[in-house]
Amino acid sequence: MTSPTSPALRGAERTALVTGGNRGIGLAISLALREAGCRVIVGCRSGAAPQGLEAVPLEVTQTASVDAAFDAVTQLTGGPVEVLVANAGIAKDQLLMRLSDDDLDSVLDTNLGGAIRCARRASKGMIRLKRGRLIFVSSVVGLYGSAGQVNYAASKSGLVGVARSISRELGGRGITANVVAPGFIDTAMTEGLPEDLKKKYRAAIPAGRFGTVDEVAAAVNFLASPQASYITGAVLPIDGGLGMGN
Ligand code: NDP
């Protein structure tokens, strides 16, 4: 039997693909996984590697691009992806009555469809490898709800069903599938919010502050680690207590 801390599962031998790893939360996750000893490949639309990381071009809404990205990773590393972090995401907020088909379709297709396409492709190599980590970046909004974010919330709560279904399909093959649900995180997205709104949000967060990208990265890093080998189908909130109970 392979123990969770056997050499085969140590970070040094593992290849991690982080979608949307070129900036924001994805970049912090990429750097944390690299720090933990993974060989990290960033999947991003430009294919340009940030901060000394390696990158492959990836458009998560296109199956052909997903296949090409995974093939490119294998060419670079000589092996399959062992850790997939499905982080790429967009938001197109609008009140329900004004929500256009395009805003609905593009958000679902990127956040939910994109994650499924990448997980589907990653699972092939993981099944052969007999181990793997699938980590889906959801949001507190997926379970808590948020006015004006019906499309985004649907895409993010959908990831919970995805991770739990994969856990049931592939749990016996050494593959785990988990969700992280960040709350308000200090990123370019939240930086642009008006100060009075930020104050209101902070008052609702038990921790009294927004989180950092490094705090999200630390949680992902744990779920990717050998120490998390018996955790699957879980939803880990990183939200300062905002969504507790949900
Ligand atoms: P950013 O907007 O900074 O980054 C989004 C990333 O997704 C970019 O790398 C972007 O690539 C990539 N991306 C978007 N669409 C596609 C696509 N079709 N194909 C490939 N890559 C794509 O977001 P954040 O870092 O703030 O968020 C990262 C994740 O965390 C998202 O899933 C988001 O929903 C989630 N999240 C964020 C929170 C926050 O407070 N910021 C809170 C909760 C969850 P490109 O550079 O090419 O545009």
XYZ file of N, CA, C and O in Angstrom, residues 56-238:
732
model
N 1.172 27.359 -20.063
C 0.673 26.835 -21.343
C -0.585 27.627 -21.689
O -1.309 28.054 -20.791
N -0.845 27.826 -22.987
C -2.076 28.523 -23.357
C -3.295 27.670 -23.017
O -3.278 26.461 -23.247
N -4.310 28.291 -22.450
C -5.517 27.549 -22.061
C -6.730 28.452 -22.100
O -6.758 29.495 -21.440
N -7.715 28.024 -22.881
C -9.017 28.686 -22.897
C -10.014 27.633 -22.407
O -10.311 26.663 -23.119
N -10.530 27.822 -21.183
C -11.283 26.726 -20.559
C -12.652 26.469 -21.195
O -13.268 25.436 -20.950
N -13.121 27.404 -22.016
C -14.417 27.187 -22.665
C -14.298 26.309 -23.925
O -15.311 25.949 -24.518
N -13.052 26.000 -24.331
C -12.837 25.217 -25.557
C -12.189 23.871 -25.229
O -11.056 23.823 -24.756
N -12.910 22.794 -25.531
C -12.369 21.459 -25.239
C -11.030 21.228 -25.947
O -10.104 20.655 -25.359
N -10.921 21.697 -27.192
C -9.668 21.486 -27.935
C -8.506 22.188 -27.241
O -7.385 21.658 -27.194
N -8.767 23.360 -26.697
C -7.714 24.097 -25.995
C -7.335 23.387 -24.698
O -6.156 23.331 -24.326
N -8.341 22.851 -23.998
C -8.065 22.110 -22.762
C -7.192 20.881 -23.084
O -6.172 20.642 -22.416
N -7.564 20.141 -24.123
C -6.776 18.958 -24.514
C -5.344 19.364 -24.872
O -4.373 18.725 -24.439
N -5.229 20.448 -25.640
C -3.891 20.901 -26.065
C -3.056 21.340 -24.859
O -1.838 21.090 -24.803
N -3.694 21.979 -23.892
C -2.960 22.443 -22.705
C -2.420 21.249 -21.910
O -1.265 21.251 -21.473
N -3.261 20.228 -21.726
C -2.799 19.048 -20.975
C -1.692 18.317 -21.749
O -0.734 17.828 -21.149
N -1.832 18.252 -23.082
C -0.764 17.634 -23.884
C 0.541 18.430 -23.728
O 1.627 17.853 -23.611
N 0.402 19.757 -23.710
C 1.595 20.609 -23.569
C 2.258 20.412 -22.212
O 3.490 20.410 -22.096
N 1.436 20.215 -21.177
C 1.999 19.965 -19.844
C 2.795 18.654 -19.861
O 3.915 18.580 -19.339
N 2.226 17.639 -20.495
C 2.920 16.347 -20.556
C 4.237 16.480 -21.320
O 5.252 15.884 -20.955
N 4.211 17.290 -22.385
C 5.458 17.503 -23.137
C 6.513 18.192 -22.285
O 7.689 17.862 -22.338
N 6.067 19.158 -21.470
C 7.001 19.904 -20.621
C 7.570 19.035 -19.508
O 8.758 19.109 -19.192
N 6.688 18.241 -18.899
C 7.079 17.563 -17.656
C 7.353 16.072 -17.836
O 7.913 15.441 -16.942
N 6.856 15.528 -18.943
C 7.049 14.095 -19.173
C 6.021 13.240 -18.452
O 6.111 12.010 -18.471
N 5.050 13.859 -17.792
C 4.048 13.065 -17.061
C 2.714 13.786 -16.989
O 2.567 14.891 -17.505
N 1.754 13.148 -16.327
C 0.426 13.747 -16.244
C 0.300 14.785 -15.125
O 1.185 14.904 -14.274
N -0.794 15.499 -15.164
C -1.115 16.458 -14.094
C -1.619 15.668 -12.885
O -2.541 14.870 -13.000
N -0.984 15.920 -11.751
C -1.402 15.202 -10.539
C -2.276 16.085 -9.639
O -3.083 15.593 -8.844
N -2.083 17.397 -9.764
C -2.889 18.354 -8.991
C -3.504 19.338 -9.977
O -2.775 20.033 -10.698
N -4.828 19.369 -10.029
C -5.493 20.370 -10.864
C -6.204 21.362 -9.952
O -7.013 20.965 -9.111
N -5.899 22.639 -10.137
C -6.653 23.672 -9.431
C -7.478 24.425 -10.468
O -6.931 25.144 -11.313
N -8.789 24.189 -10.446
C -9.696 24.847 -11.395
C -10.099 26.189 -10.792
O -11.042 26.282 -10.000
N -9.319 27.198 -11.153
C -9.470 28.521 -10.543
C -10.031 29.562 -11.509
O -10.632 30.544 -11.084
N -9.843 29.350 -12.820
C -10.257 30.370 -13.798
C -11.734 30.699 -13.618
O -12.572 29.804 -13.502
N -12.030 31.983 -13.567
C -13.433 32.358 -13.373
C -13.692 33.799 -13.771
O -12.775 34.624 -13.800
N -14.945 34.051 -14.077
C -15.372 35.415 -14.411
C -16.674 35.713 -13.678
O -17.374 34.801 -13.234
N -16.971 36.995 -13.565
C -18.267 37.425 -13.012
C -18.862 38.452 -13.968
O -18.136 39.310 -14.490
N -20.139 38.322 -14.224
C -20.859 39.336 -15.003
C -22.162 39.593 -14.256
O -23.182 38.956 -14.517
N -22.059 40.480 -13.268
C -23.167 40.672 -12.336
C -24.303 41.486 -12.947
O -24.070 42.500 -13.628
N -25.504 41.017 -12.679
C -26.688 41.731 -13.161
C -27.904 41.229 -12.390
O -27.957 40.049 -12.027
N -28.857 42.102 -12.143
C -30.089 41.661 -11.493
C -30.812 40.675 -12.401
O -30.728 40.781 -13.636
N -31.510 39.734 -11.799
C -32.141 38.639 -12.535
C -32.945 39.123 -13.744
O -32.807 38.585 -14.855
N -33.766 40.117 -13.532
C -34.641 40.572 -14.620
C -33.876 41.108 -15.819
O -34.374 41.113 -16.930
N -32.642 41.594 -15.555
C -31.848 42.196 -16.645
C -30.758 41.267 -17.159
O -29.968 41.661 -18.022
N -30.714 40.068 -16.622
C -29.625 39.150 -16.989
C -29.764 38.707 -18.451
O -30.784 38.146 -18.840
N -28.737 38.963 -19.245
C -28.806 38.576 -20.668
C -28.390 37.112 -20.824
O -27.705 36.547 -19.960
N -28.792 36.525 -21.938
C -28.396 35.138 -22.213
C -26.877 35.032 -22.272
O -26.289 34.048 -21.804
N -26.243 36.052 -22.830
C -24.791 36.000 -22.959
C -24.118 36.017 -21.578
O -23.170 35.263 -21.335
N -24.630 36.865 -20.683
C -24.047 36.913 -19.332
C -24.305 35.611 -18.573
O -23.478 35.175 -17.762
N -25.424 34.990 -18.848
C -25.730 33.700 -18.220
C -24.812 32.609 -18.779
O -24.113 31.908 -18.038
N -24.804 32.513 -20.107
C -24.064 31.414 -20.743
C -22.554 31.523 -20.519
O -21.889 30.522 -20.232
N -22.013 32.730 -20.647
C -20.552 32.850 -20.567
C -20.049 32.554 -19.157
O -19.005 31.909 -18.984
N -20.806 32.975 -18.138
C -20.362 32.725 -16.762
C -20.478 31.233 -16.429
O -19.555 30.638 -15.855
N -21.589 30.607 -16.826
C -21.733 29.165 -16.566
C -20.692 28.369 -17.342
O -20.095 27.419 -16.831
N -20.468 28.763 -18.594
C -19.558 28.000 -19.443
C -18.104 28.123 -18.981
O -17.328 27.177 -19.086
N -17.741 29.287 -18.466
C -16.364 29.472 -17.982
C -16.179 28.834 -16.607
O -15.315 27.981 -16.407
N -17.016 29.237 -15.652
C -16.778 28.840 -14.259
C -17.115 27.374 -13.996
O -16.401 26.687 -13.264
N -18.221 26.918 -14.570
C -18.666 25.549 -14.306
C -18.218 24.613 -15.436
O -17.530 23.622 -15.193
N -18.574 24.954 -16.672
C -18.182 24.121 -17.809
C -16.672 24.011 -17.918
O -16.135 22.928 -18.163
N -15.974 25.111 -17.724
C -14.506 25.113 -17.832
C -13.876 24.198 -16.796
O -12.946 23.437 -17.096
N -14.404 24.260 -15.566
C -13.860 23.411 -14.496
C -14.113 21.932 -14.814
O -13.244 21.078 -14.609
N -15.314 21.645 -15.327
C -15.636 20.241 -15.654
C -14.744 19.743 -16.798
O -14.204 18.633 -16.746
N -14.573 20.585 -17.840
C -13.720 20.163 -18.968
C -12.306 19.830 -18.485
O -11.711 18.829 -18.882
N -11.767 20.702 -17.624
C -10.390 20.476 -17.146
C -10.317 19.241 -16.253
O -9.377 18.442 -16.369
N -11.327 19.065 -15.384
C -11.317 17.898 -14.493
C -11.451 16.611 -15.310
O -10.786 15.609 -15.021
N -12.306 16.656 -16.324
C -12.505 15.465 -17.176
C -11.185 15.056 -17.820
O -10.801 13.893 -17.806
N -10.477 16.034 -18.362
C -9.199 15.745 -19.027
C -8.149 15.293 -18.016
O -7.395 14.338 -18.272
N -8.134 15.967 -16.858
C -7.140 15.613 -15.829
C -7.371 14.203 -15.296
O -6.415 13.482 -14.971
N -8.641 13.801 -15.221
C -8.964 12.509 -14.593
C -8.315 11.345 -15.352
O -7.944 10.335 -14.739
N -8.155 11.501 -16.673
C -7.560 10.393 -17.458
C -6.166 10.042 -16.937
O -5.864 8.879 -16.680
N -5.335 11.065 -16.792
C -3.968 10.835 -16.307
C -3.961 10.391 -14.858
O -3.140 9.561 -14.446
N -4.882 10.956 -14.072
C -4.921 10.619 -12.641
C -5.328 9.158 -12.431
O -4.819 8.492 -11.532
N -6.258 8.681 -13.257
C -6.697 7.280 -13.137
C -5.509 6.359 -13.431
O -5.256 5.394 -12.702
N -4.744 6.695 -14.476
C -3.565 5.877 -14.809
C -2.534 5.933 -13.678
O -1.911 4.956 -13.337
N -2.420 7.139 -13.100
C -1.437 7.361 -12.037
C -1.875 6.732 -10.709
O -1.080 6.534 -9.795
N -3.170 6.503 -10.599
C -3.812 5.978 -9.380
C -3.754 6.972 -8.219
O -3.788 6.590 -7.034
N -3.659 8.239 -8.547
C -3.766 9.272 -7.515
C -3.981 10.626 -8.194
O -3.673 10.785 -9.387
N -4.474 11.568 -7.423
C -4.671 12.912 -7.981
C -5.471 13.775 -7.033
O -6.140 13.288 -6.119
N -5.341 15.080 -7.272
C -6.061 16.065 -6.455
C -6.767 17.033 -7.395
O -6.118 17.691 -8.227
N -8.092 17.106 -7.248
C -8.868 18.087 -8.002
C -9.394 19.111 -6.998
O -10.068 18.747 -6.031
N -9.071 20.368 -7.234
C -9.505 21.413 -6.304
C -10.225 22.498 -7.101
O -9.665 23.051 -8.067
N -11.446 22.752 -6.718
C -12.289 23.706 -7.442
C -12.427 24.988 -6.626
O -12.800 24.944 -5.449
N -12.140 26.120 -7.278
C -12.261 27.400 -6.572
C -13.678 27.937 -6.781
O -14.044 28.395 -7.860
N -14.464 27.810 -5.723
C -15.851 28.278 -5.742
C -15.903 29.661 -5.100
O -14.990 30.484 -5.291
N -16.935 29.925 -4.336
C -17.087 31.223 -3.673
C -18.127 31.087 -2.578
O -19.060 30.276 -2.691
N -17.998 31.897 -1.542
C -19.011 31.941 -0.489
C -20.390 32.222 -1.099
O -21.420 31.747 -0.616
N -20.383 32.951 -2.216
C -21.629 33.326 -2.889
C -22.390 32.096 -3.405
O -23.621 32.102 -3.488
N -21.668 31.020 -3.700
C -22.302 29.817 -4.228
C -23.303 29.215 -3.268
O -24.303 28.622 -3.683
N -23.058 29.335 -1.973
C -23.966 28.744 -0.990
C -24.764 29.806 -0.242
O -25.869 29.558 0.225
N -24.224 30.985 -0.128
C -24.824 32.081 0.654
C -25.811 32.874 -0.192
O -26.763 33.442 0.296
N -25.542 32.905 -1.523
C -26.364 33.706 -2.424
C -25.940 35.166 -2.400
O -25.288 35.619 -1.457
N -26.279 35.881 -3.446
C -25.930 37.297 -3.511
C -26.802 37.968 -4.568
O -26.851 37.485 -5.714
N -27.478 39.030 -4.173
C -28.333 39.749 -5.125
C -27.488 40.229 -6.299
O -26.386 40.756 -6.103
N -27.966 40.019 -7.486
C -27.239 40.471 -8.677
C -26.204 39.477 -9.170
O -25.443 39.778 -10.094
N -26.166 38.294 -8.533
C -25.130 37.315 -8.936
C -25.723 35.924 -9.181
O -25.096 34.908 -8.867
N -26.923 35.879 -9.727
C -27.588 34.594 -9.958
C -26.731 33.678 -10.825
O -26.543 32.488 -10.516
N -26.183 34.209 -11.912
C -25.364 33.388 -12.824
C -24.076 32.922 -12.133
O -23.702 31.744 -12.202
N -23.416 33.850 -11.450
C -22.155 33.528 -10.762
C -22.409 32.513 -9.640
O -21.693 31.507 -9.506
N -23.454 32.741 -8.837
C -23.758 31.842 -7.720
C -24.090 30.447 -8.236
O -23.662 29.438 -7.659
N -24.845 30.392 -9.333
C -25.193 29.080 -9.909
C -23.929 28.342 -10.338
O -23.775 27.139 -10.086
N -23.016 29.070 -10.972
C -21.782 28.427 -11.438
C -20.946 27.941 -10.262
O -20.330 26.872 -10.315
N -20.937 28.712 -9.178
C -20.072 28.365 -8.042
C -20.680 27.280 -7.168
O -19.969 26.435 -6.619
N -22.018 27.275 -7.008
C -22.624 26.185 -6.223
C -22.572 24.894 -7.032
O -22.467 23.806 -6.462
N -22.629 25.013 -8.358
C -22.523 23.826 -9.207
C -21.228 23.063 -8.969
O -21.190 21.835 -9.079
N -20.178 23.784 -8.610
C -18.885 23.124 -8.384
C -18.937 22.152 -7.207
O -18.183 21.176 -7.155
N -19.835 22.419 -6.262
C -19.966 21.517 -5.112
C -20.504 20.170 -5.590
O -19.976 19.108 -5.234
N -21.540 20.210 -6.441
C -22.078 18.962 -7.001
C -21.053 18.242 -7.856
O -20.987 17.006 -7.858
N -20.252 19.027 -8.564
C -19.198 18.435 -9.407
C -18.192 17.679 -8.534
O -17.893 16.504 -8.768
N -17.682 18.353 -7.503
C -16.652 17.733 -6.648
C -17.208 16.504 -5.946
O -16.526 15.480 -5.810
N -18.455 16.594 -5.500
C -19.024 15.450 -4.761
C -19.308 14.280 -5.690
O -19.144 13.116 -5.306
N -19.736 14.563 -6.909
C -19.978 13.478 -7.866
C -18.666 12.812 -8.266
O -18.581 11.579 -8.356
N -17.640 13.635 -8.494
C -16.325 13.062 -8.838
C -15.804 12.226 -7.664
O -15.229 11.151 -7.852
N -16.023 12.717 -6.445
C -15.577 11.953 -5.266
C -16.199 10.568 -5.281
O -15.531 9.559 -4.995
N -17.478 10.510 -5.628
C -18.155 9.204 -5.655
C -17.668 8.343 -6.825
O -17.552 7.122 -6.702
N -17.381 8.992 -7.965
C -16.902 8.227 -9.127
C -15.482 7.727 -8.953
O -15.156 6.598 -9.301
N -14.617 8.592 -8.426
C -13.175 8.303 -8.477
C -12.500 8.186 -7.112
O -11.275 8.055 -7.032
N -13.316 8.249 -6.059
C -12.745 8.178 -4.701
C -11.947 6.908 -4.454
O -10.949 6.925 -3.724
N -12.360 5.822 -5.091
C -11.675 4.543 -4.876
C -10.388 4.418 -5.671
O -9.700 3.404 -5.593
N -10.065 5.464 -6.447
C -8.855 5.398 -7.281
C -7.754 6.345 -6.784
O -6.883 6.752 -7.552
N -7.878 6.746 -5.533
C -6.843 7.603 -4.953
C -6.953 9.056 -5.393
O -6.000 9.833 -5.250
N -8.110 9.411 -5.943
C -8.310 10.788 -6.427
C -9.274 11.506 -5.487
O -10.348 10.972 -5.181
N -8.888 12.682 -5.021
C -9.791 13.469 -4.196
C -10.290 14.672 -4.991
O -9.607 15.159 -5.899
N -11.484 15.124 -4.662
C -12.073 16.296 -5.327
C -12.709 17.174 -4.262
O -13.630 16.739 -3.562
N -12.187 18.365 -4.117
C -12.661 19.260 -3.063
C -12.890 20.669 -3.598
O -12.397 21.031 -4.674
N -13.620 21.425 -2.794
C -13.977 22.794 -3.165
C -13.438 23.745 -2.099
O -13.533 23.449 -0.903
N -12.880 24.855 -2.540
C -12.621 25.946 -1.586
C -13.598 27.065 -1.903
O -13.911 27.328 -3.075
N -14.075 27.701 -0.866
C -15.069 28.763 -1.047
C -14.583 30.059 -0.395
O -14.893 30.340 0.763
N -13.800 30.838 -1.168
C -13.330 32.108 -0.607
C -14.485 33.095 -0.416
O -15.461 33.082 -1.164
N -14.315 33.941 0.585
C -15.261 35.050 0.775
C -14.712 36.287 0.090
O -14.202 36.212 -1.024
N -14.787 37.438 0.771
C -14.213 38.659 0.191
C -12.698 38.616 0.353
O -12.189 38.510 1.469
N -12.016 38.670 -0.773
C -10.554 38.582 -0.770
C -9.997 39.873 -1.366
O -10.566 40.409 -2.324
N -8.923 40.381 -0.782
C -8.282 41.580 -1.328
C -7.658 41.260 -2.678
O -6.592 40.649 -2.746
N -8.333 41.643 -3.739
C -7.841 41.428 -5.107
C -8.217 42.672 -5.914
O -8.911 43.563 -5.412
N -7.806 42.661 -7.175
C -8.151 43.786 -8.057
C -9.663 43.968 -8.095
O -10.176 45.099 -8.151
N -10.396 42.815 -8.014
C -11.853 42.854 -8.106
C -12.467 43.640 -6.937
O -13.318 44.502 -7.128
N -12.009 43.348 -5.727
C -12.609 43.994 -4.551
C -11.999 45.380 -4.282
O -12.623 46.198 -3.617
N -10.805 45.616 -4.827
C -10.140 46.908 -4.634
C -10.996 48.045 -5.189
O -11.027 49.142 -4.638
N -11.722 47.744 -6.255
C -12.513 48.780 -6.925
C -13.830 49.107 -6.243
O -14.531 50.024 -6.656
N -14.189 48.360 -5.177
C -15.468 48.627 -4.513
C -15.425 49.950 -3.767
O -14.394 50.320 -3.204
N -16.542 50.676 -3.729
C -16.574 51.933 -2.962
C -16.290 51.674 -1.477
O -16.701 50.631 -0.944
N -15.594 52.610 -0.813
C -15.151 52.409 0.571
C -16.331 52.153 1.522
O -16.240 51.292 2.406
N -17.471 52.835 1.311
C -18.607 52.636 2.232
C -19.177 51.208 2.113
O -19.609 50.601 3.096
N -19.129 50.674 0.896
C -19.606 49.306 0.678
C -18.653 48.306 1.339
O -19.077 47.337 1.989
N -17.350 48.577 1.203
C -16.359 47.693 1.817
C -16.541 47.670 3.338
O -16.414 46.625 3.980
N -16.882 48.864 3.890
C -17.086 48.973 5.339
C -18.274 48.106 5.758
O -18.232 47.396 6.768
N -19.336 48.149 4.952
C -20.542 47.351 5.229
C -20.211 45.850 5.182
O -20.617 45.081 6.048
N -19.468 45.471 4.170
C -19.098 44.057 4.039
C -18.240 43.617 5.232
O -18.454 42.557 5.804
N -17.270 44.474 5.585
C -16.363 44.116 6.697
C -17.151 43.901 7.987
O -16.862 43.004 8.773
N -18.193 44.722 8.172
C -19.003 44.613 9.394
C -19.739 43.278 9.447
O -20.047 42.772 10.530
N -20.018 42.693 8.285
C -20.751 41.414 8.243
C -19.825 40.205 8.395
O -20.279 39.086 8.596
N -18.515 40.431 8.285
C -17.554 39.321 8.357
C -17.073 39.172 9.805
O -16.506 40.124 10.360
N -17.309 38.001 10.431
C -16.865 37.829 11.814
C -15.390 38.207 12.039
O -15.056 38.778 13.071
N -14.536 37.914 11.071
C -13.111 38.254 11.241
C -12.870 39.765 11.103
O -11.782 40.256 11.431
N -13.839 40.491 10.611
C -13.745 41.950 10.547
C -12.842 42.496 9.454
O -12.470 43.670 9.467
N -12.463 41.648 8.511
C -11.573 42.098 7.427
C -11.740 41.204 6.212
O -12.286 40.098 6.317
N -11.248 41.687 5.079
C -11.189 40.849 3.880
C -10.011 39.877 4.029
O -9.084 40.136 4.796
N -10.064 38.784 3.282
C -8.955 37.840 3.314
C -7.876 38.225 2.312
O -8.050 39.135 1.501
N -6.756 37.503 2.389
C -5.672 37.742 1.438
C -5.586 36.554 0.465
O -6.043 35.454 0.780
N -4.981 36.823 -0.679
C -4.816 35.731 -1.658
C -3.949 34.612 -1.076
O -4.154 33.434 -1.388
N -3.039 34.977 -0.192
C -2.177 33.953 0.414
C -2.969 33.047 1.362
O -2.643 31.863 1.512
N -4.011 33.602 1.987
C -4.834 32.760 2.867
C -5.633 31.742 2.043
O -5.840 30.604 2.474
N -6.071 32.147 0.862
C -6.751 31.189 -0.026
C -5.742 30.142 -0.504
O -6.012 28.934 -0.490
N -4.570 30.614 -0.894
C -3.530 29.707 -1.414
C -3.135 28.664 -0.370
O -2.909 27.491 -0.710
N -3.086 29.068 0.889
C -2.683 28.133 1.954
C -3.696 26.993 2.076
O -3.320 25.830 2.274
N -4.979 27.321 1.937
C -6.021 26.283 2.044
C -5.950 25.331 0.853
O -6.067 24.104 1.008
N -5.728 25.884 -0.327
C -5.608 25.043 -1.530
C -4.380 24.143 -1.403
O -4.432 22.943 -1.705
N -3.312 24.727 -0.927
C -2.064 23.980 -0.760
C -2.273 22.793 0.183
O -1.782 21.686 -0.070
N -3.042 23.013 1.236
C -3.324 21.911 2.165
C -4.113 20.807 1.460
O -3.769 19.624 1.547
N -5.169 21.192 0.743
C -5.984 20.166 0.072
C -5.182 19.419 -0.994
O -5.480 18.261 -1.312
N -4.174 20.082 -1.551
C -3.321 19.453 -2.565
C -2.255 18.556 -1.939
O -1.628 17.752 -2.631
N -2.068 18.685 -0.648
C -0.927 18.019 -0.006
C -1.228 16.555 0.306
O -2.383 16.143 0.398
N -0.193 15.761 0.521
C -0.376 14.371 0.928
C -1.157 14.256 2.238
O -1.858 13.285 2.463
N -1.055 15.281 3.081
C -1.752 15.244 4.371
C -3.271 15.258 4.228
O -4.002 14.918 5.143
N -3.771 15.670 3.054
C -5.227 15.763 2.859
C -5.777 14.541 2.116
O -6.844 14.607 1.505
N -5.072 13.426 2.221
C -5.424 12.257 1.399
C -6.801 11.655 1.712
O -7.375 10.963 0.880
N -7.334 11.921 2.907
C -8.627 11.309 3.261
C -9.754 12.348 3.273
O -10.802 12.138 3.861
N -9.513 13.471 2.612
C -10.546 14.526 2.524
C -11.017 14.588 1.085
O -10.233 14.883 0.172
N -12.293 14.295 0.866
C -12.837 14.426 -0.486
C -14.319 14.790 -0.409
O -15.004 14.436 0.555
N -14.765 15.543 -1.393
C -16.162 16.004 -1.397
C -16.424 17.102 -0.383
O -17.573 17.420 -0.081
N -15.353 17.708 0.116
C -15.510 18.733 1.159
C -15.588 20.133 0.554
O -15.079 20.380 -0.537
N -16.206 21.013 1.303
C -16.229 22.436 0.929
C -15.541 23.191 2.057
O -16.022 23.200 3.186
N -14.397 23.767 1.739
C -13.615 24.458 2.768
C -13.809 25.972 2.616
O -13.363 26.567 1.628
N -14.484 26.606 3.574
C -14.669 28.055 3.462
C -13.404 28.803 3.880
O -12.728 28.404 4.821
N -13.098 29.856 3.145
C -11.976 30.742 3.516
C -12.558 32.144 3.463
O -12.364 32.890 2.506
